[in-house]
Coordinates of C-alpha atoms in Angstrom, one line a residue:
M666 CA -34.4 14.5 4.1
K667 CA -36.3 17.6 5.3
F668 CA -36.2 20.6 3.0
T669 CA -36.6 24.1 4.6
F670 CA -37.9 26.9 2.5
N671 CA -37.8 30.6 3.4
P672 CA -39.9 33.2 1.5
A673 CA -38.3 36.6 0.7
P674 CA -36.8 38.5 2.3
N675 CA -34.1 35.8 2.8
Y676 CA -31.6 35.7 5.6
K677 CA -28.4 37.3 4.7
C678 CA -25.2 35.6 5.8
K679 CA -23.0 37.7 8.0
L680 CA -19.8 36.5 6.3
S681 CA -18.6 38.3 3.2
T682 CA -17.2 36.4 0.2
Q683 CA -13.7 37.4 1.3
Q684 CA -14.2 36.0 4.8
I685 CA -15.7 32.8 3.4
M686 CA -12.7 32.3 1.1
R687 CA -10.3 33.1 3.9
E688 CA -11.9 30.5 6.3
L689 CA -12.0 28.0 3.5
A690 CA -8.3 28.5 2.9
I691 CA -7.6 28.0 6.6
G692 CA -9.4 24.7 6.5
L693 CA -7.4 23.6 3.4
L694 CA -4.2 24.6 5.1
V695 CA -5.1 22.5 8.2
V696 CA -5.5 19.4 6.0
Y697 CA -2.3 20.3 4.1
A698 CA -0.3 20.7 7.3
F699 CA -1.3 17.2 8.4
S700 CA -0.3 15.8 5.1
L701 CA 3.2 17.4 5.4
F702 CA 3.5 15.9 8.9
Y703 CA 2.5 12.5 7.6
Y704 CA 4.9 12.4 4.7
G705 CA 7.7 14.0 6.8
T706 CA 7.5 11.4 9.6
Q707 CA 6.8 8.4 7.4
Y708 CA 8.8 9.0 4.2
G709 CA 11.3 11.7 4.9
G710 CA 12.3 15.2 3.9
A711 CA 12.3 14.6 0.1
Y712 CA 8.6 14.0 0.2
V713 CA 7.9 17.1 2.3
T714 CA 9.9 19.1 -0.3
Q715 CA 7.9 17.6 -3.1
A716 CA 4.6 18.4 -1.4
L717 CA 5.7 22.0 -0.8
L718 CA 6.8 22.4 -4.4
I719 CA 3.5 21.0 -5.7
M720 CA 1.6 23.6 -3.7
L721 CA 3.9 26.4 -4.6
V722 CA 3.9 25.7 -8.3
S723 CA 0.1 25.3 -8.3
L724 CA -0.3 28.7 -6.6
V725 CA 2.2 30.5 -8.8
S726 CA 0.8 29.1 -12.0
A727 CA -2.8 29.9 -11.1
C728 CA -2.0 33.5 -10.0
A729 CA 0.2 34.1 -13.1
V730 CA -2.7 33.2 -15.4
E731 CA -5.1 35.5 -13.5
V732 CA -2.6 38.4 -13.7
L733 CA -2.1 37.9 -17.4
W734 CA -5.8 37.8 -17.9
A735 CA -6.3 41.0 -16.0
L736 CA -3.7 42.7 -18.0
A737 CA -5.1 41.4 -21.3
T738 CA -8.6 42.6 -20.4
K739 CA -7.2 45.9 -19.0
Q740 CA -8.5 45.4 -15.5
N741 CA -6.8 46.5 -12.2
V742 CA -4.7 43.5 -11.4
L743 CA -4.9 43.8 -7.6
N744 CA -8.6 44.2 -7.5
F745 CA -9.1 41.4 -10.0
I746 CA -7.0 39.0 -7.9
K747 CA -8.8 40.0 -4.7
T748 CA -12.2 39.2 -6.2
S749 CA -11.2 36.1 -8.2
F750 CA -9.6 34.0 -5.5
P751 CA -7.2 32.0 -7.6
F752 CA -5.4 30.7 -4.5
I753 CA -8.5 28.7 -3.4
T754 CA -8.6 26.8 -6.8
A755 CA -4.8 26.3 -6.6
M756 CA -4.9 24.9 -3.1
I757 CA -7.8 22.5 -3.8
F758 CA -6.1 21.4 -7.0
A759 CA -2.8 20.7 -5.3
L760 CA -4.4 18.7 -2.5
M761 CA -6.1 16.5 -5.1
L762 CA -2.7 15.4 -6.5
P763 CA -0.6 12.4 -5.7
I764 CA 2.8 13.4 -4.3
S765 CA 4.5 11.8 -7.3
T766 CA 3.0 14.3 -9.8
S767 CA 5.6 16.1 -11.8
L768 CA 5.9 19.8 -11.3
Y769 CA 5.6 20.4 -15.0
A770 CA 2.2 18.7 -15.0
V771 CA 1.2 20.7 -12.0
A772 CA 2.1 24.0 -13.6
I773 CA 0.3 23.3 -16.9
S774 CA -2.8 21.8 -15.4
S775 CA -3.2 24.5 -12.8
A776 CA -2.9 27.2 -15.5
M777 CA -5.5 25.4 -17.7
A778 CA -7.8 24.9 -14.7
I779 CA -7.9 28.7 -14.2
L780 CA -8.1 29.5 -17.8
F781 CA -10.6 26.9 -19.1
G782 CA -12.3 26.2 -15.9
K783 CA -13.1 29.7 -14.9
L784 CA -11.8 32.7 -16.9
V785 CA -13.3 31.8 -20.3
F786 CA -16.7 31.6 -18.7
G787 CA -16.4 35.2 -17.4
G788 CA -14.5 34.7 -14.2
F789 CA -15.3 34.0 -10.6
G790 CA -19.0 33.4 -10.1
Q791 CA -19.8 32.5 -13.7
N792 CA -18.0 29.3 -14.3
I793 CA -20.0 26.1 -14.9
F794 CA -17.4 23.5 -13.7
N795 CA -15.4 23.4 -10.6
P796 CA -12.0 24.7 -11.8
A797 CA -9.9 22.5 -9.5
A798 CA -11.8 19.4 -10.8
V799 CA -11.1 20.6 -14.3
G800 CA -7.4 20.7 -13.5
R801 CA -7.4 17.2 -12.0
A802 CA -9.2 15.9 -15.0
I803 CA -6.5 17.3 -17.3
I804 CA -3.9 15.5 -15.2
F805 CA -5.9 12.3 -15.7
A806 CA -6.2 12.8 -19.4
A807 CA -2.8 14.2 -20.4
F808 CA -0.2 13.7 -17.6
T809 CA -0.8 10.3 -16.0
A810 CA 2.7 9.2 -17.2
S811 CA 4.4 12.4 -16.1
T812 CA 5.6 11.5 -12.6
T813 CA 8.7 12.1 -10.5
D814 CA 10.9 9.5 -8.9
I815 CA 9.0 10.0 -5.7
V816 CA 7.2 6.7 -5.2
T817 CA 4.8 5.6 -2.5
S818 CA 2.8 2.5 -1.9
V819 CA -0.4 1.5 -3.7
T820 CA -3.4 3.4 -2.4
P821 CA -6.6 1.8 -1.0
T822 CA -8.7 2.9 -4.0
T823 CA -6.3 1.6 -6.7
L824 CA -5.9 -1.6 -4.7
M825 CA -9.6 -2.1 -4.4
A826 CA -10.3 -1.1 -8.1
G827 CA -7.3 -2.9 -9.7
Q828 CA -7.2 -6.1 -7.8
Y829 CA -10.5 -6.5 -6.2
H830 CA -12.8 -4.9 -8.8
W831 CA -14.7 -3.0 -6.1
L832 CA -16.5 -6.2 -5.1
V833 CA -15.3 -8.6 -2.5
T834 CA -17.7 -11.2 -1.2
D835 CA -15.2 -13.8 0.1
A836 CA -14.5 -13.3 3.9
S837 CA -10.8 -14.3 3.6
L838 CA -10.2 -11.9 0.7
A839 CA -12.0 -9.2 2.6
N840 CA -9.8 -9.7 5.6
Q841 CA -6.7 -9.8 3.4
L842 CA -7.8 -6.5 1.7
L843 CA -8.4 -4.8 5.1
D844 CA -5.2 -6.1 6.5
S845 CA -3.3 -4.7 3.6
V846 CA -4.5 -1.1 4.2
G847 CA -4.3 -1.3 8.0
G848 CA -8.0 -1.8 8.7
L849 CA -10.9 0.5 8.6
G850 CA -9.5 2.4 11.6
N851 CA -6.4 3.4 9.6
L852 CA -8.6 4.4 6.6
F853 CA -10.5 6.7 9.0
I854 CA -7.4 8.3 10.5
G855 CA -5.7 8.6 7.1
M856 CA -2.2 7.3 7.8
Y857 CA -1.6 6.0 4.3
P858 CA -0.3 7.5 1.1
G859 CA -2.6 9.0 -1.6
A860 CA -3.5 12.4 -2.9
L861 CA -2.0 15.1 -0.7
G862 CA -5.2 16.1 1.0
E863 CA -7.8 13.4 0.2
T864 CA -6.9 10.6 2.6
R865 CA -7.5 12.2 6.0
A866 CA -11.2 11.4 6.5
L867 CA -11.3 12.1 10.2
L868 CA -9.5 15.5 9.9
I869 CA -11.5 16.5 6.8
G870 CA -14.7 15.6 8.6
L871 CA -13.8 17.8 11.6
V872 CA -12.8 20.7 9.4
G873 CA -16.1 20.3 7.5
I874 CA -18.1 20.5 10.7
V875 CA -16.3 23.7 11.7
L876 CA -16.9 25.2 8.2
A877 CA -20.5 24.2 8.2
Y878 CA -21.0 25.7 11.7
R879 CA -19.4 28.9 10.5
K880 CA -21.8 28.9 7.5
V881 CA -18.8 28.7 5.1
I882 CA -20.3 25.6 3.4
D883 CA -23.8 24.1 3.3
W884 CA -23.9 21.1 5.6
R885 CA -26.5 19.4 3.5
V886 CA -24.2 18.7 0.6
P887 CA -21.5 16.6 2.3
T888 CA -24.1 15.0 4.5
V889 CA -26.3 13.9 1.6
Y890 CA -23.3 13.0 -0.6
I891 CA -21.6 10.7 2.0
S892 CA -24.8 9.2 3.2
T893 CA -25.9 8.4 -0.4
V894 CA -22.6 6.5 -1.0
F895 CA -23.0 4.7 2.3
V896 CA -26.6 3.7 1.8
L897 CA -26.1 2.5 -1.8
T898 CA -23.0 0.5 -1.0
A899 CA -24.7 -1.0 2.1
C900 CA -27.5 -2.1 -0.3
I901 CA -24.9 -3.6 -2.6
A902 CA -23.3 -5.4 0.4
L903 CA -26.7 -6.9 1.3
F904 CA -27.4 -7.8 -2.4
T905 CA -24.1 -9.5 -3.0
G906 CA -23.3 -10.9 0.5
A907 CA -20.3 -8.5 1.1
G908 CA -19.9 -7.6 4.8
I909 CA -20.8 -4.4 6.6
W910 CA -17.2 -3.3 6.1
Y911 CA -17.9 -2.7 2.5
P912 CA -19.8 0.6 2.7
F913 CA -17.3 1.9 5.3
Y914 CA -14.5 1.2 2.9
H915 CA -16.3 3.2 0.2
I916 CA -16.8 6.3 2.2
L917 CA -13.4 6.2 4.0
S918 CA -11.1 5.5 0.9
G919 CA -10.3 7.8 -1.9
G920 CA -11.3 11.4 -2.2
L921 CA -14.9 11.1 -1.0
F922 CA -14.6 13.2 2.2
F923 CA -12.5 15.8 0.5
G924 CA -14.8 16.1 -2.5
A925 CA -17.9 16.2 -0.4
V926 CA -16.5 19.0 1.9
F927 CA -14.3 21.1 -0.4
M928 CA -15.6 20.6 -3.9
A929 CA -19.3 19.6 -4.1
T930 CA -20.0 22.6 -1.7
D931 CA -18.8 25.1 -4.2
P932 CA -21.7 27.6 -4.3
V933 CA -20.8 28.7 -7.9
T934 CA -21.0 25.4 -9.6
S935 CA -23.9 23.8 -7.6
P936 CA -27.6 24.9 -7.3
T937 CA -28.5 27.8 -5.2
S938 CA -31.5 26.4 -3.4
A939 CA -31.3 24.0 -0.5
A940 CA -33.5 21.5 -2.3
G941 CA -31.3 21.8 -5.4
R942 CA -28.1 21.2 -3.5
C943 CA -29.5 18.1 -1.9
I944 CA -30.5 16.7 -5.3
F945 CA -27.1 17.7 -6.6
A946 CA -25.3 15.9 -3.8
L947 CA -27.6 12.8 -4.2
G948 CA -26.6 12.7 -7.9
C949 CA -22.9 13.0 -7.0
G950 CA -23.2 10.0 -4.6
I951 CA -25.0 7.8 -7.2
L952 CA -22.5 8.6 -9.9
T953 CA -19.6 8.0 -7.6
V954 CA -20.8 4.5 -6.8
L955 CA -21.6 3.7 -10.5
I956 CA -18.2 4.9 -11.7
R957 CA -16.4 2.9 -9.1
V958 CA -18.1 -0.4 -9.7
K959 CA -18.5 -0.2 -13.5
A960 CA -16.1 2.4 -15.1
N961 CA -12.5 1.8 -15.9
L962 CA -11.4 4.2 -13.2
P963 CA -10.3 3.6 -9.6
E964 CA -12.2 6.6 -8.2
G965 CA -15.5 8.3 -9.0
V966 CA -15.6 11.5 -7.0
L967 CA -14.0 13.8 -9.5
Y968 CA -16.1 12.9 -12.6
S969 CA -19.3 12.7 -10.6
I970 CA -18.9 16.3 -9.4
L971 CA -18.1 17.5 -12.9
I972 CA -21.1 15.7 -14.4
M973 CA -23.4 17.1 -11.8
N974 CA -21.9 20.6 -12.3
S975 CA -23.2 20.4 -15.9
L976 CA -26.6 19.4 -14.6
S977 CA -26.9 22.2 -12.1
P978 CA -28.6 24.6 -14.5
M979 CA -31.2 21.9 -15.2
I980 CA -31.9 21.4 -11.5
E981 CA -32.2 25.2 -11.1
R982 CA -34.7 25.5 -13.8
A983 CA -36.7 22.5 -12.5
L984 CA -37.0 24.1 -9.1
D985 CA -37.4 27.7 -10.4
G986 CA -40.2 29.7 -8.8
E987 CA -41.5 30.5 -5.3
Q988 CA -39.9 27.9 -3.0
R989 CA -43.0 26.9 -1.0
K990 CA -44.8 26.0 -4.3
T991 CA -41.9 23.8 -5.5
M992 CA -41.5 21.9 -2.3
K993 CA -43.5 18.9 -3.5
K994 CA -41.7 18.9 -6.8
A995 CA -38.3 18.9 -5.0
I996 CA -39.4 15.9 -2.8
K997 CA -40.5 14.0 -5.8
M998 CA -37.3 14.7 -7.7
F999 CA -35.2 13.6 -4.8
A1000 CA -37.2 10.4 -4.2
S1001 CA -37.3 9.4 -7.8
T1002 CA -33.6 10.1 -8.3
A1003 CA -32.8 8.0 -5.2
V1004 CA -34.9 5.1 -6.5
V1005 CA -33.5 5.2 -10.0
G1006 CA -30.0 5.5 -8.5
L1007 CA -30.4 2.5 -6.3
A1008 CA -31.8 0.4 -9.1
A1009 CA -28.9 1.5 -11.4
C1010 CA -26.3 0.6 -8.8
L1011 CA -27.8 -2.8 -8.1
L1012 CA -28.1 -3.6 -11.8
A1013 CA -24.5 -2.5 -12.3
I1014 CA -23.1 -4.6 -9.5
S1015 CA -25.1 -7.7 -10.6
V1016 CA -22.8 -8.0 -13.7
V1017 CA -19.6 -7.4 -11.8
E1018 CA -17.5 -10.5 -11.2
P1019 CA -16.5 -10.6 -7.5
A1020 CA -12.8 -10.8 -6.7
S1021 CA -11.8 -14.5 -6.3
A1022 CA -8.7 -16.3 -5.1
S1023 CA -6.6 -15.8 -8.2
A1024 CA -3.4 -14.2 -9.3
D1025 CA -5.2 -10.8 -9.5
T1026 CA -5.5 -10.7 -5.8
N1027 CA -2.2 -12.5 -5.0
V1028 CA -4.1 -15.5 -3.6
P1029 CA -3.2 -18.4 -5.8
S1030 CA -5.1 -21.6 -6.3
A1031 CA -2.0 -23.6 -5.6
P1032 CA -0.9 -26.6 -3.4
E1033 CA -0.7 -25.6 0.2
A1034 CA 2.7 -24.8 1.7
A1035 CA 3.7 -26.6 4.9
V1036 CA 3.9 -23.3 6.8
K1037 CA 0.8 -22.0 8.5
I1038 CA -0.2 -18.4 9.0
N1039 CA -2.5 -17.9 11.9
G1040 CA -3.0 -21.7 12.1
I1041 CA -4.1 -22.1 8.4
S1042 CA -1.9 -23.5 5.6
D1043 CA -1.2 -20.5 3.3
P1044 CA -0.6 -21.0 -0.4
Y1045 CA 0.2 -17.3 -0.9
V1046 CA 3.6 -17.7 0.8
A1047 CA 4.6 -20.1 -1.9
T1048 CA 4.1 -17.5 -4.6
L1049 CA 6.4 -14.9 -3.1
M1050 CA 9.8 -14.5 -4.7
A1051 CA 12.8 -14.6 -2.4
E1052 CA 16.5 -14.4 -3.1
V1053 CA 19.5 -15.0 -0.8
T1054 CA 21.8 -12.1 -1.5
D1055 CA 24.6 -12.7 1.1
T1056 CA 25.8 -15.5 3.3
Q1057 CA 28.1 -15.1 6.4
T1058 CA 29.3 -17.9 8.6
N1059 CA 30.4 -17.4 12.2
G1060 CA 31.3 -20.6 13.9
S1061 CA 28.3 -22.9 14.0
E1062 CA 25.9 -20.2 12.8
T1063 CA 25.2 -19.0 9.3
T1064 CA 23.4 -15.7 8.6
Y1065 CA 21.6 -15.3 5.3
T1066 CA 20.5 -11.9 4.0
V1067 CA 17.3 -12.5 2.1
Q1068 CA 15.3 -10.2 -0.2
A1069 CA 11.7 -11.2 -0.2
D1070 CA 8.7 -9.8 -2.0
G1071 CA 6.1 -8.1 0.1
F1072 CA 3.0 -5.9 -0.3
A1073 CA 4.9 -3.2 -2.2
I1074 CA 6.4 -5.5 -4.8
M1075 CA 3.2 -7.4 -5.3
N1076 CA 1.4 -4.2 -6.0
G1077 CA 3.7 -2.6 -8.5
G1078 CA 6.4 -1.2 -6.2
E1079 CA 10.1 -1.4 -6.8
K1080 CA 11.5 -2.4 -3.4
A1081 CA 11.3 -5.8 -1.7
N1082 CA 11.8 -6.4 2.0
I1083 CA 15.2 -7.4 3.3
F1084 CA 15.7 -9.8 6.3
K1085 CA 18.6 -11.5 8.0
V1086 CA 18.0 -15.1 9.0
T1087 CA 20.4 -16.9 11.2
L1088 CA 20.5 -20.7 11.3
N1089 CA 22.8 -23.1 13.2
D1090 CA 24.4 -26.4 12.4
S1091 CA 21.5 -28.2 13.9
N1092 CA 19.2 -26.7 11.3
E1093 CA 17.4 -24.5 13.7
V1094 CA 16.5 -20.8 13.3
V1095 CA 18.5 -18.8 15.8
K1096 CA 17.0 -15.4 15.0
V1097 CA 15.3 -13.3 12.3
E1098 CA 15.8 -9.6 11.9
A1099 CA 14.3 -7.0 9.5
V1100 CA 16.9 -5.0 7.7
E1101 CA 14.5 -3.0 5.5
V1102 CA 10.7 -3.1 5.4
N1103 CA 9.7 -1.3 2.2
D1104 CA 5.9 -2.0 2.5
T1105 CA 3.5 0.7 3.5
P1106 CA 4.9 2.8 6.4
T1107 CA 3.0 2.5 9.7
I1108 CA 1.3 -0.6 8.3
G1109 CA 3.8 -3.1 6.9
D1110 CA 6.6 -2.1 9.3
K1111 CA 4.5 -3.2 12.2
I1112 CA 6.3 -6.6 11.8
N1113 CA 9.6 -4.9 12.9
D1114 CA 8.9 -6.1 16.4
D1115 CA 10.8 -8.5 18.7
A1116 CA 7.6 -10.4 19.6
F1117 CA 6.9 -11.2 16.0
F1118 CA 10.4 -12.4 15.1
A1119 CA 10.7 -14.4 18.4
Q1120 CA 8.2 -16.9 16.9
F1121 CA 10.8 -18.1 14.5
A1122 CA 13.4 -19.0 17.2
G1123 CA 14.0 -22.8 17.3
V1124 CA 12.1 -23.6 14.1
N1125 CA 13.8 -26.6 12.5
A1126 CA 11.3 -27.6 9.8
A1127 CA 8.9 -26.0 7.3
D1128 CA 5.8 -27.1 9.1
F1129 CA 5.8 -24.2 11.6
T1130 CA 3.0 -21.8 12.5
V1131 CA 3.3 -18.0 12.6
D1132 CA 0.8 -15.5 13.9
A1133 CA 0.8 -12.6 11.4
V1134 CA 0.9 -9.1 12.8
S1135 CA -2.6 -7.6 12.6
G1136 CA -2.8 -5.1 9.8
A1137 CA 0.5 -6.3 8.3
T1138 CA -0.4 -9.7 6.9
Y1139 CA 1.5 -9.3 3.6
S1140 CA 4.7 -8.2 5.3
S1141 CA 4.4 -11.0 7.8
K1142 CA 4.2 -13.5 5.0
S1143 CA 7.2 -11.8 3.4
A1144 CA 9.2 -12.5 6.6
V1145 CA 8.0 -16.1 6.5
R1146 CA 9.1 -16.5 2.9
A1147 CA 12.5 -15.1 3.8
V1148 CA 12.9 -17.7 6.5
L1149 CA 11.9 -20.5 4.1
A1150 CA 14.5 -19.2 1.5
A1151 CA 17.2 -19.2 4.2
M1152 CA 16.2 -22.8 5.0
E1153 CA 16.5 -23.8 1.3
A1154 CA 20.0 -22.2 1.1
H1155 CA 20.9 -24.0 4.3
G1156 CA 20.1 -27.3 2.7
M1157 CA 16.8 -27.9 4.5
D1158 CA 13.4 -28.8 3.0
A1159 CA 11.4 -25.6 2.8
G1160 CA 8.1 -27.4 2.2
F1161 CA 7.2 -26.2 -1.2
S1162 CA 10.1 -26.6 -3.6
A1163 CA 7.9 -28.6 -5.9
K1164 CA 5.5 -25.7 -6.1
Q1165 CA 8.1 -23.8 -8.0
E1166 CA 7.8 -26.3 -10.9
V1167 CA 4.8 -24.6 -12.3
S1168 CA 3.7 -23.9 -15.9
I1169 CA 5.5 -21.0 -17.6
A1170 CA 2.1 -19.6 -18.4
D1171 CA 1.4 -19.2 -14.6
D1172 CA 4.8 -17.7 -13.7
E1173 CA 4.3 -14.0 -13.0
L1174 CA 8.0 -13.3 -12.6
V1175 CA 8.9 -14.8 -15.9
K1176 CA 6.2 -12.6 -17.5
K1177 CA 7.7 -9.6 -15.8
I1178 CA 11.3 -10.1 -16.9
E1179 CA 12.4 -8.4 -20.1
A1180 CA 14.6 -10.2 -22.7
S1181 CA 15.7 -9.6 -26.3
V1182 CA 17.7 -11.4 -29.0
K1183 CA 20.8 -9.4 -29.8
D1184 CA 22.3 -11.8 -32.3
S1185 CA 21.4 -15.0 -34.2
K1186 CA 23.5 -17.3 -36.4
D1187 CA 22.4 -20.1 -38.7
N1188 CA 24.8 -23.0 -38.0
G1189 CA 24.2 -24.8 -41.3
D1190 CA 23.1 -28.0 -39.6
G1191 CA 19.5 -27.2 -39.0
T1192 CA 20.3 -25.4 -35.7
T1193 CA 20.4 -21.7 -34.9
T1194 CA 22.4 -20.0 -32.2
Y1195 CA 20.7 -17.1 -30.4
T1196 CA 22.5 -14.6 -28.2
V1197 CA 19.9 -13.3 -25.7
D1198 CA 20.1 -10.5 -23.1
A1199 CA 17.7 -11.0 -20.1
Q1200 CA 17.0 -9.2 -16.9
G1201 CA 18.1 -10.9 -13.7
F1202 CA 18.3 -10.1 -10.0
A1203 CA 20.5 -7.1 -10.7
A1204 CA 18.3 -5.5 -13.4
I1205 CA 15.0 -6.1 -11.6
N1206 CA 16.4 -4.4 -8.5
G1207 CA 17.5 -1.2 -10.2
G1208 CA 20.7 -2.1 -12.1
S1209 CA 21.3 -1.6 -15.8
D1210 CA 23.4 -4.7 -16.6
L1211 CA 21.8 -7.8 -18.1
N1212 CA 22.7 -11.4 -18.1
E1213 CA 23.6 -12.9 -21.5
F1214 CA 22.9 -16.4 -22.7
T1215 CA 23.7 -18.4 -25.8
V1216 CA 20.8 -20.6 -26.7
V1217 CA 21.0 -23.2 -29.5
V1218 CA 17.6 -24.2 -31.0
D1219 CA 17.0 -27.0 -33.6
A1220 CA 14.6 -27.0 -36.6
N1221 CA 11.8 -28.4 -34.4
K1222 CA 12.0 -25.5 -32.0
A1223 CA 13.5 -27.6 -29.3
V1224 CA 16.5 -26.5 -27.1
V1225 CA 19.8 -28.1 -28.0
S1226 CA 21.9 -26.3 -25.4
V1227 CA 22.1 -23.3 -23.1
E1228 CA 25.2 -21.4 -21.9
C1229 CA 25.6 -18.3 -19.8
S1230 CA 28.1 -16.0 -21.6
K1231 CA 27.7 -13.1 -19.2
F1232 CA 26.6 -13.1 -15.6
V1233 CA 25.9 -9.9 -13.6
D1234 CA 23.8 -11.1 -10.7
T1235 CA 25.0 -11.9 -7.1
A1236 CA 28.2 -13.9 -7.2
S1237 CA 28.2 -17.3 -5.5
I1238 CA 24.4 -17.1 -5.2
G1239 CA 22.8 -16.3 -8.5
D1240 CA 25.5 -18.2 -10.5
Q1241 CA 24.1 -21.4 -9.1
A1242 CA 21.6 -21.1 -11.9
T1243 CA 24.4 -20.9 -14.5
T1244 CA 26.0 -24.2 -13.8
A1245 CA 26.2 -26.9 -16.5
D1246 CA 23.9 -29.2 -14.4
Y1247 CA 21.1 -26.6 -14.3
L1248 CA 21.4 -25.3 -17.8
G1249 CA 21.6 -28.9 -19.1
K1250 CA 18.0 -29.4 -17.9
F1251 CA 16.7 -27.3 -20.8
A1252 CA 18.0 -29.7 -23.5
G1253 CA 15.1 -31.0 -25.5
A1254 CA 12.6 -28.5 -24.0
T1255 CA 10.1 -26.7 -26.1
A1256 CA 8.0 -23.7 -25.3
D1257 CA 5.1 -26.0 -24.5
T1258 CA 7.0 -28.4 -22.3
M1259 CA 9.1 -26.1 -20.2
V1260 CA 8.4 -25.7 -16.5
S1261 CA 9.6 -23.0 -14.1
D1262 CA 12.1 -25.2 -12.3
V1263 CA 14.4 -22.9 -10.3
V1264 CA 17.6 -23.3 -8.3
S1265 CA 17.0 -23.0 -4.6
G1266 CA 18.4 -19.6 -3.5
A1267 CA 18.9 -18.3 -7.0
T1268 CA 15.3 -17.8 -8.1
Y1269 CA 15.7 -14.5 -10.0
T1270 CA 18.7 -15.8 -12.0
S1271 CA 16.8 -19.0 -12.8
K1272 CA 13.9 -17.0 -14.1
S1273 CA 16.4 -15.0 -16.2
V1274 CA 17.6 -18.2 -17.8
I1275 CA 14.0 -19.4 -18.5
K1276 CA 13.0 -16.1 -20.1
A1277 CA 16.1 -16.1 -22.3
V1278 CA 15.3 -19.6 -23.5
L1279 CA 11.7 -18.7 -24.1
T1280 CA 12.7 -15.7 -26.1
A1281 CA 15.0 -17.7 -28.3
L1282 CA 12.3 -20.3 -28.9
A1283 CA 9.9 -17.6 -29.9
E1284 CA 12.2 -16.5 -32.8

């Protein structure tokens, strides 16, 4: 990195502070407009309304605090607002927020960002910390649970942090991760949900170039920041064996581009000299990588900037004096910081356990299913839950409506995908259609294509092969699982029925279901009768009614009998798991000997029974 020093008199920028803030606001509005376009076209009007309200509430709250401060300190309100620029803080803060953030949280945090991030330090130009970053930190600390019913899919950073631990060395897992986010190209363009303004790397980069050309921001800061993260993560990739995709994932996901262009360049909270700003940006990059790979946070941009804000005065003092004389000192500081940062990142990653094929990444170590995805037997398909919710017969053909877990459900979402699968009397698949694809818009819904579904036509056994849609692997497997569920309901061998008889300890759906004992009765003969409410298909999918079971347990904590006293799931489908034959299988079972044996086509209700029995045995 070349540092340029100019002795006094220094070049004076032609742009006034008002002009700089105005052009910065225009850049933010460009990013915001694209975000409105994305949410409007991919999610609908409710999301656009929410995005508009977030920005409006942030602006109103920030300006209101500034007005009250001006009145309290007996300053001219209009002049104070003109020179304090609360709208810039409010805009940056709003663009850092997920669209699901509640308006109450936005209002409180925006006000506190202005008050405690700027005004208490003396106002604009005297604050130590970036006010917008302060507001976002308050959201993290106090309002993480304060959300609306606006829900979008899991973001690339939360996916990488939560399920892959920011380290993937296995090629198949890397491909699975990239497929789930639509590939590096989609990350670059930004067509995925996340914070309102942070996901559009390409657009933010273009806006940053314009702002740097216009001298609104210092080009060195985003350049050094982004380059630092890329170089460090590339070294990590070489050290651990991760592919070249790894550093690109780091710089394109999360708020790195947004933070580098709109936050780290804040002239108030960063050093004033060119050398100081480069060291500041270098520190931001190092801390971002360290926080990502070692801290219990999905993202590192916010806190890295805040930490470096606090170190800006120290950097200033270290480089204080005539700039030509401090050039060697600046170079040594930059080089030593880079070396220490690289060593720290490599040391940190050396104790990180790489993501492996386990339940955490939805790739189970289980017997292979007969079905093949892209020519390879895929055990993942066998772990997806699927439920036949409707059956219609028309002559020799029967159409099954199937709800199957996809990317959204497996990553904390609430809606599964819904398909219609038609089979004939010859046990052949006639056609497959997607009714609803609730995985990530523009990614998962790529499967809604005639060419993809045409692969299923004529399939008459579970040992078929399907080519997954590139970038929509999870959703493709969801469709495959729906077809297998329809085959099961049609009386065919779906190829992995035995896989469903797994240990209760390994059954993720059973863990997810909630159940409680509402009544118990000592029968006087050494047995106890428990009445248990348990979630089933209806409750898991948004309903409020619960299934009710009567479970009799003996003194040795073994099941005597199970009966269903109230059934609320899908009639003629789920109630297959309430028959005497199925419930009779639990007789003699204990918590240690039970297996997750389900009724084909009634998976959710079967799991409801299992959870009810386990709950009774635990009393």
